[in-house]
Tab-separated table of C-alpha atoms and ligand atoms in Angstrom:
chain	number	residue	atom	x	y	z
W	71	UNK	CA	17.489	102.572	206.085
W	72	UNK	CA	14.083	102.053	204.513
W	73	UNK	CA	13.009	105.689	204.519
W	74	UNK	CA	14.128	106.202	200.952
W	75	UNK	CA	11.028	107.838	199.539
W	76	UNK	CA	11.003	111.488	198.637
W	77	UNK	CA	8.628	113.845	200.452
W	78	UNK	CA	7.432	117.404	200.080
W	79	UNK	CA	9.620	119.796	202.062
W	80	UNK	CA	8.476	120.576	205.605
W	81	UNK	CA	10.576	123.293	207.260
W	82	UNK	CA	10.702	124.079	210.996
W	83	UNK	CA	10.730	127.600	212.544
W	84	UNK	CA	14.457	127.848	211.831
W	85	UNK	CA	13.999	126.944	208.166
W	86	UNK	CA	15.502	123.474	208.629
W	87	UNK	CA	14.053	120.582	206.644
W	88	UNK	CA	12.506	118.450	209.392
W	89	UNK	CA	12.688	115.218	207.420
W	90	UNK	CA	16.392	115.764	206.667
W	91	UNK	CA	17.217	116.396	210.307
W	92	UNK	CA	15.230	113.449	211.602
W	93	UNK	CA	16.686	111.079	208.956
W	94	UNK	CA	20.239	112.198	209.797
W	95	UNK	CA	19.827	112.099	213.585
W	96	UNK	CA	18.123	108.702	213.599
W	97	UNK	CA	20.481	107.344	210.931
W	98	UNK	CA	23.579	108.336	212.909
W	99	UNK	CA	22.114	106.721	216.041
W	100	UNK	CA	21.936	103.231	214.530
W	101	UNK	CA	24.663	100.605	215.129
W	102	UNK	CA	25.455	100.740	211.387
W	103	UNK	CA	25.171	104.444	210.694
W	104	UNK	CA	23.139	105.121	207.551
W	105	UNK	CA	21.644	108.137	205.785
W	106	UNK	CA	19.099	107.726	202.961
W	107	UNK	CA	20.579	108.414	199.508
W	108	UNK	CA	17.864	110.891	198.583
W	109	UNK	CA	19.665	113.534	200.665
W	110	UNK	CA	22.568	113.614	198.190
W	111	UNK	CA	20.620	115.842	195.855
W	112	UNK	CA	21.050	119.437	197.005
W	113	UNK	CA	22.142	121.858	194.278
W	114	UNK	CA	25.803	120.813	194.429
W	115	UNK	CA	24.889	117.126	194.716
W	116	UNK	CA	22.617	117.319	191.668
W	117	UNK	CA	25.418	118.992	189.709
W	118	UNK	CA	27.909	116.333	190.848
W	119	UNK	CA	25.496	113.590	189.777
W	120	UNK	CA	25.290	115.194	186.311
W	121	UNK	CA	29.109	115.141	186.270
W	122	UNK	CA	29.135	111.455	187.301
W	123	UNK	CA	27.046	110.571	184.240
W	124	UNK	CA	29.935	111.851	182.104
W	125	UNK	CA	32.923	110.134	183.796
W	126	UNK	CA	34.336	107.255	181.703
W	127	UNK	CA	33.775	104.594	184.395
W	128	UNK	CA	30.058	105.381	184.941
W	129	UNK	CA	28.505	103.399	182.085
W	130	UNK	CA	24.749	103.309	183.000
W	131	UNK	CA	23.713	106.615	181.423
W	132	UNK	CA	25.555	105.963	178.167
W	133	UNK	CA	24.377	102.337	177.992
W	134	UNK	CA	20.726	103.272	178.560
W	135	UNK	CA	20.935	106.075	175.995
W	136	UNK	CA	22.405	103.608	173.499
W	137	UNK	CA	19.365	101.346	173.982
W	138	UNK	CA	16.942	104.251	173.586
W	139	UNK	CA	18.697	105.317	170.382
W	140	UNK	CA	18.901	101.838	168.906
W	141	UNK	CA	15.589	100.181	169.731
W	142	UNK	CA	13.127	102.844	168.550
W	143	UNK	CA	11.475	100.543	166.008
W	144	UNK	CA	10.830	97.893	168.648
W	145	UNK	CA	9.436	100.457	171.090
W	146	UNK	CA	7.078	101.649	168.357
W	147	UNK	CA	5.966	98.084	167.639
W	148	UNK	CA	5.390	96.983	171.245
W	149	UNK	CA	4.224	100.268	172.775
W	150	UNK	CA	2.311	101.745	169.832
W	151	UNK	CA	1.232	105.359	169.326
W	152	UNK	CA	-1.123	107.579	171.322
W	153	UNK	CA	-0.164	106.724	174.898
W	154	UNK	CA	0.274	109.316	177.625
W	155	UNK	CA	3.906	108.970	178.695
W	156	UNK	CA	4.175	109.466	182.459
W	157	UNK	CA	7.794	110.027	183.492
W	158	UNK	CA	8.655	109.394	187.147
W	159	UNK	CA	11.208	112.064	188.069
W	160	UNK	CA	11.530	114.435	185.115
W	161	UNK	CA	15.263	114.560	184.572
W	162	UNK	CA	16.955	117.135	182.393
W	163	UNK	CA	18.146	114.292	180.196
W	164	UNK	CA	18.410	113.465	176.517
W	165	UNK	CA	16.580	110.189	177.198
W	166	UNK	CA	12.996	111.435	177.108
W	167	UNK	CA	13.109	112.963	173.581
W	168	UNK	CA	14.577	109.703	172.263
W	169	UNK	CA	11.604	107.753	173.640
W	170	UNK	CA	9.004	110.317	172.581
W	171	UNK	CA	10.245	110.509	169.010
W	172	UNK	CA	10.200	106.712	168.722
W	173	UNK	CA	6.584	106.172	169.826
W	174	UNK	CA	4.443	109.196	168.817
W	175	UNK	CA	2.779	109.675	172.218
W	176	UNK	CA	-0.637	111.269	172.849
W	177	UNK	CA	0.611	113.359	175.783
W	178	UNK	CA	3.599	113.772	178.094
W	179	UNK	CA	3.173	113.943	181.887
W	180	UNK	CA	6.423	114.641	183.774
W	181	UNK	CA	6.161	114.043	187.537
W	182	UNK	CA	8.634	115.643	189.895
W	183	UNK	CA	8.838	116.730	193.497
W	184	UNK	CA	10.734	119.876	192.468
W	185	UNK	CA	8.553	122.420	190.674
W	186	UNK	CA	11.659	124.079	189.321
W	187	UNK	CA	12.988	120.946	187.561
W	188	UNK	CA	9.502	120.186	186.388
W	189	UNK	CA	8.896	123.516	184.692
W	190	UNK	CA	12.299	123.399	183.005
W	191	UNK	CA	11.710	119.859	181.722
W	192	UNK	CA	8.174	120.691	180.529
W	193	UNK	CA	9.298	123.832	178.681
W	194	UNK	CA	12.174	121.929	177.081
W	195	UNK	CA	9.918	119.136	175.855
W	196	UNK	CA	7.198	121.483	174.574
W	197	UNK	CA	9.795	123.291	172.500
W	198	UNK	CA	11.118	120.020	171.042
W	199	UNK	CA	7.665	118.524	170.368
W	200	UNK	CA	5.317	121.292	169.249
W	201	UNK	CA	1.724	120.069	169.332
W	202	UNK	CA	2.362	117.445	172.014
W	203	UNK	CA	0.151	118.134	175.062
W	204	UNK	CA	2.442	118.428	178.129
W	205	UNK	CA	0.885	118.236	181.610
W	206	UNK	CA	3.516	118.601	184.364
W	207	UNK	CA	2.509	117.362	187.815
W	208	UNK	CA	4.340	118.459	190.972
W	209	UNK	CA	4.106	115.358	193.102
W	210	UNK	CA	5.901	112.855	195.280
W	211	UNK	CA	5.870	109.891	192.952
W	212	UNK	CA	6.608	107.388	195.698
W	213	UNK	CA	2.971	107.896	196.681
W	214	UNK	CA	-0.139	107.343	194.600
W	215	UNK	CA	-0.450	110.217	192.126
W	216	UNK	CA	-3.631	111.715	190.698
W	217	UNK	CA	-2.996	112.176	186.953
W	218	UNK	CA	-4.477	115.202	185.149
W	219	UNK	CA	-8.040	114.765	183.872
W	220	UNK	CA	-6.852	115.621	180.359
W	221	UNK	CA	-5.102	112.227	180.063
W	222	UNK	CA	-7.819	110.203	181.808
W	223	UNK	CA	-8.923	108.478	178.610
W	224	UNK	CA	-5.487	107.743	177.180
W	225	UNK	CA	-3.662	104.472	177.857
W	226	UNK	CA	-0.484	105.142	179.843
W	227	UNK	CA	3.196	104.326	179.461
W	228	UNK	CA	5.165	104.788	182.682
W	229	UNK	CA	8.820	105.713	182.061
W	230	UNK	CA	11.293	105.244	184.914
W	231	UNK	CA	14.821	105.382	183.474
W	232	UNK	CA	18.241	105.483	185.139
W	233	UNK	CA	17.911	102.384	187.338
W	234	UNK	CA	16.697	104.602	190.163
W	235	UNK	CA	14.594	101.589	191.220
W	236	UNK	CA	17.968	100.032	192.171
W	237	UNK	CA	18.512	102.696	194.831
W	238	UNK	CA	15.660	101.159	196.833
W	239	UNK	CA	15.759	97.998	198.898
W	240	UNK	CA	13.427	95.374	197.419
W	241	UNK	CA	10.538	96.001	199.786
W	242	UNK	CA	10.528	99.744	199.020
W	243	UNK	CA	10.924	99.042	195.303
W	244	UNK	CA	7.935	96.682	195.356
W	245	UNK	CA	5.797	99.277	197.157
W	246	UNK	CA	6.709	101.878	194.536
W	247	UNK	CA	5.988	99.561	191.597
W	248	UNK	CA	2.563	98.758	193.058
W	249	UNK	CA	1.777	102.461	193.485
W	250	UNK	CA	2.823	103.036	189.869
W	251	UNK	CA	0.489	100.249	188.778
W	252	UNK	CA	-2.432	101.949	190.534
W	253	UNK	CA	-1.459	105.430	189.266
W	254	UNK	CA	-1.176	104.265	185.638
W	255	UNK	CA	-4.285	102.094	185.600
W	256	UNK	CA	-5.472	99.105	183.588
W	257	UNK	CA	-3.907	98.620	180.194
W	258	UNK	CA	-0.767	100.510	181.193
W	259	UNK	CA	2.784	99.679	180.194
W	260	UNK	CA	5.970	100.462	182.105
W	261	UNK	CA	9.423	101.027	180.577
W	262	UNK	CA	11.966	100.815	183.381
W	263	UNK	CA	15.770	101.019	183.448
W	264	UNK	CA	17.485	98.275	185.450
W	265	UNK	CA	21.261	98.048	185.700
W	266	UNK	CA	22.751	94.575	185.333
W	267	UNK	CA	25.094	92.471	187.501
W	268	UNK	CA	28.586	92.411	186.028
W	269	UNK	CA	32.234	92.062	186.942
W	270	UNK	CA	32.853	93.455	190.420
W	271	UNK	CA	35.827	95.538	189.294
W	272	UNK	CA	33.731	97.263	186.616
W	273	UNK	CA	30.964	97.972	189.137
W	274	UNK	CA	33.278	99.242	191.848
W	275	UNK	CA	35.082	101.510	189.355
W	276	UNK	CA	31.732	102.949	188.190
W	277	UNK	CA	31.104	104.048	191.775
W	278	UNK	CA	34.688	105.101	192.523
W	279	UNK	CA	35.929	106.906	189.411
W	280	UNK	CA	39.569	107.887	189.078
W	281	UNK	CA	38.774	111.612	188.856
W	282	UNK	CA	37.083	111.432	192.264
W	283	UNK	CA	33.707	112.805	191.145
W	284	UNK	CA	31.728	110.074	192.928
W	285	UNK	CA	33.869	110.564	196.036
W	286	UNK	CA	33.017	114.276	195.976
W	287	UNK	CA	29.318	113.393	195.502
W	288	UNK	CA	29.389	111.115	198.554
W	289	UNK	CA	31.396	113.530	200.738
W	290	UNK	CA	29.122	116.434	199.758
W	291	UNK	CA	26.475	114.859	201.975
W	292	UNK	CA	28.614	115.702	205.016
W	293	UNK	CA	29.114	119.267	203.769
W	294	UNK	CA	25.338	119.567	203.375
W	295	UNK	CA	24.739	118.253	206.904
W	296	UNK	CA	27.270	120.768	208.272
W	297	UNK	CA	25.598	123.646	206.433
W	298	UNK	CA	21.935	122.803	206.935
W	299	UNK	CA	21.872	121.023	210.295
W	300	UNK	CA	24.262	123.157	212.328
W	301	UNK	CA	26.851	120.390	212.411
W	302	UNK	CA	30.638	120.271	212.629
W	303	UNK	CA	31.626	117.009	210.985
W	304	UNK	CA	35.309	117.010	209.948
W	305	UNK	CA	34.759	116.114	206.277
W	306	UNK	CA	38.501	115.574	205.686
W	307	UNK	CA	38.469	112.746	208.252
W	308	UNK	CA	36.255	110.652	205.943
W	309	UNK	CA	36.982	108.686	202.808
W	310	UNK	CA	34.622	107.519	200.091
W	311	UNK	CA	34.229	103.772	199.592
W	312	UNK	CA	32.225	101.772	197.041
W	313	UNK	CA	31.916	98.042	197.736
W	314	UNK	CA	30.147	95.245	195.885
W	315	UNK	CA	28.038	93.184	198.318
W	316	UNK	CA	27.322	89.968	196.495
W	317	UNK	CA	24.667	88.634	198.899
W	318	UNK	CA	22.410	91.588	198.108
W	319	UNK	CA	23.670	92.087	194.533
W	320	UNK	CA	24.352	95.716	195.207
W	321	UNK	CA	26.993	98.397	195.306
W	322	UNK	CA	27.058	100.062	198.698
W	323	UNK	CA	28.562	103.478	199.170
W	324	UNK	CA	30.024	104.307	202.550
W	325	UNK	CA	31.864	107.184	204.195
W	326	UNK	CA	34.693	105.654	206.199
W	327	UNK	CA	36.119	107.429	209.258
W	328	UNK	CA	39.928	107.475	208.882
W	329	UNK	CA	40.475	108.089	212.590
W	330	UNK	CA	38.406	108.384	215.734
W	331	UNK	CA	35.980	111.295	215.223
W	332	UNK	CA	33.593	113.147	217.518
W	333	UNK	CA	31.097	115.680	216.243
W	334	UNK	CA	27.725	117.280	216.898
W	335	UNK	CA	24.690	117.568	214.645
W	336	UNK	CA	21.858	119.896	215.736
W	337	UNK	CA	23.221	119.740	219.303
W	338	UNK	CA	23.441	115.925	219.456
W	339	UNK	CA	26.824	114.260	219.956
W	340	UNK	CA	28.164	111.398	217.880
W	341	UNK	CA	31.358	109.378	218.073
W	342	UNK	CA	32.891	107.099	215.478
W	343	UNK	CA	35.862	104.769	215.729
W	344	UNK	CA	38.544	104.607	213.039
W	345	UNK	CA	37.233	102.376	210.238
W	346	UNK	CA	33.582	102.826	211.235
W	347	UNK	CA	31.313	103.866	208.336
W	348	UNK	CA	28.196	105.791	207.427
W	349	UNK	CA	26.257	103.830	204.799
W	350	UNK	CA	24.972	106.362	202.260
W	351	UNK	CA	23.635	104.462	199.226
W	352	UNK	CA	22.580	101.125	197.812
W	353	UNK	CA	22.569	100.561	194.073
W	354	UNK	CA	21.077	97.156	193.330
W	355	UNK	CA	22.023	95.325	190.150
W	356	UNK	CA	19.835	92.748	188.427
W	357	UNK	CA	19.890	89.672	186.268
W	358	UNK	CA	16.966	88.967	183.968
W	359	UNK	CA	15.269	86.675	186.483
W	360	UNK	CA	15.678	88.959	189.494
W	361	UNK	CA	14.359	91.883	187.429
W	362	UNK	CA	11.329	89.804	186.461
W	363	UNK	CA	10.719	88.694	190.050
W	364	UNK	CA	10.833	92.283	191.321
W	365	UNK	CA	8.419	93.445	188.613
W	366	UNK	CA	6.009	90.569	189.240
W	367	UNK	CA	6.035	91.283	192.986
W	368	UNK	CA	5.234	94.890	192.032
W	369	UNK	CA	2.181	93.757	190.016
W	370	UNK	CA	3.781	94.143	186.573
W	371	UNK	CA	4.243	91.382	183.963
W	372	UNK	CA	7.530	91.559	182.024
W	373	UNK	CA	7.098	91.695	178.239
W	374	UNK	CA	10.542	92.420	176.775
W	375	UNK	CA	14.128	93.085	177.874
W	376	UNK	CA	16.499	95.233	175.824
W	377	UNK	CA	20.191	95.660	176.559
W	378	UNK	CA	23.070	97.671	175.107
W	379	UNK	CA	25.570	95.835	172.878
W	380	UNK	CA	27.847	95.038	175.833
W	381	UNK	CA	24.894	93.838	177.978
W	382	UNK	CA	25.697	96.189	180.812
W	383	UNK	CA	22.256	97.747	181.285
W	384	UNK	CA	18.655	96.786	180.533
W	385	UNK	CA	15.428	98.539	179.692
W	386	UNK	CA	12.489	96.324	180.589
W	387	UNK	CA	8.995	96.688	179.195
W	388	UNK	CA	6.225	95.358	181.442
W	389	UNK	CA	2.424	95.396	181.265
W	390	UNK	CA	-0.131	95.962	183.990
Y	420	LIG	C1	20.563	107.851	190.602
Y	420	LIG	N1	21.153	106.493	190.723
Y	420	LIG	C2	20.514	105.582	189.780
Y	420	LIG	C3	22.618	106.475	190.679
Y	420	LIG	C4	23.148	105.021	190.789
Y	420	LIG	O1	23.901	104.630	189.903
Y	420	LIG	O2	22.760	104.315	191.704
Y	420	LIG	C5	23.226	107.316	191.777
Y	420	LIG	C6	24.730	107.243	191.853
Y	420	LIG	N2	25.428	107.039	192.933
Y	420	LIG	C7	26.708	107.043	192.672
Y	420	LIG	N3	26.849	107.190	191.375
Y	420	LIG	C8	25.625	107.334	190.839
């Protein structure tokens, strides 16, 4: 599916998220069933994702944090002081303080669709960096965002860690990068996390950990559909699968029906044969050239690539 962007919540009379229902119903009606990955992140899904970042096989979070810890001097040299750091999706991570303490920013602007996350992240950062102006903005960052007037005269640094860009197909990723370019304005820089292509067994293990946390994350989508969309999908009839698809340089996550299954969602009937799948996520991986090509198509010029010692993950600095 291409409808991967996040949107503000629009509930119907029954309190059901209209976008969720329409994405699920249309996604299950396609020949290859598919549901956009953004629907993973209900409360339980967000918690499971936090847990994923700590399983031994899931290297991206640790690798990116290693880069942020180790390359502070180079960030300071190439980014300089006084920029307004605009973070796309204000995570509750340790990553942001590492960047902010390396570069002495002029302001911090966390953007998030969830006001709750946003306020928590803003309060956390204000406490860690007394004196740093923090201007949280509740916004859908896949669209053009109006930045607060208070940072209008500061040069910007966009920060988009985690390789979330990899969860989008290239055409969606390019649209987002172009919107970021407009949001951040002339003279801006962008520091973006991009996970790298590597051995297929390492990649597949990262998305199918032995403890089964990623499997639970994937299967939780069905539990959420059952709860929120008046559905009766037999969750135990599905199995998690992570497969490397070399043509697209991406890990795909699927939910595989183990037997013939019939179920309803919001009154609509669906049937799946044994072995048929619901495609739930893409996670694209990059090499230096493909990262550069994506950024250039998104109206950004690559300046520098940093990787962790094992060259598993990259942080790329680009200029407007
Ligand atoms: C959020 N995103 C960058 C994660 C990834 O690696 O694609 C989501 C995830 N899916 C399974 N494990 C982690």
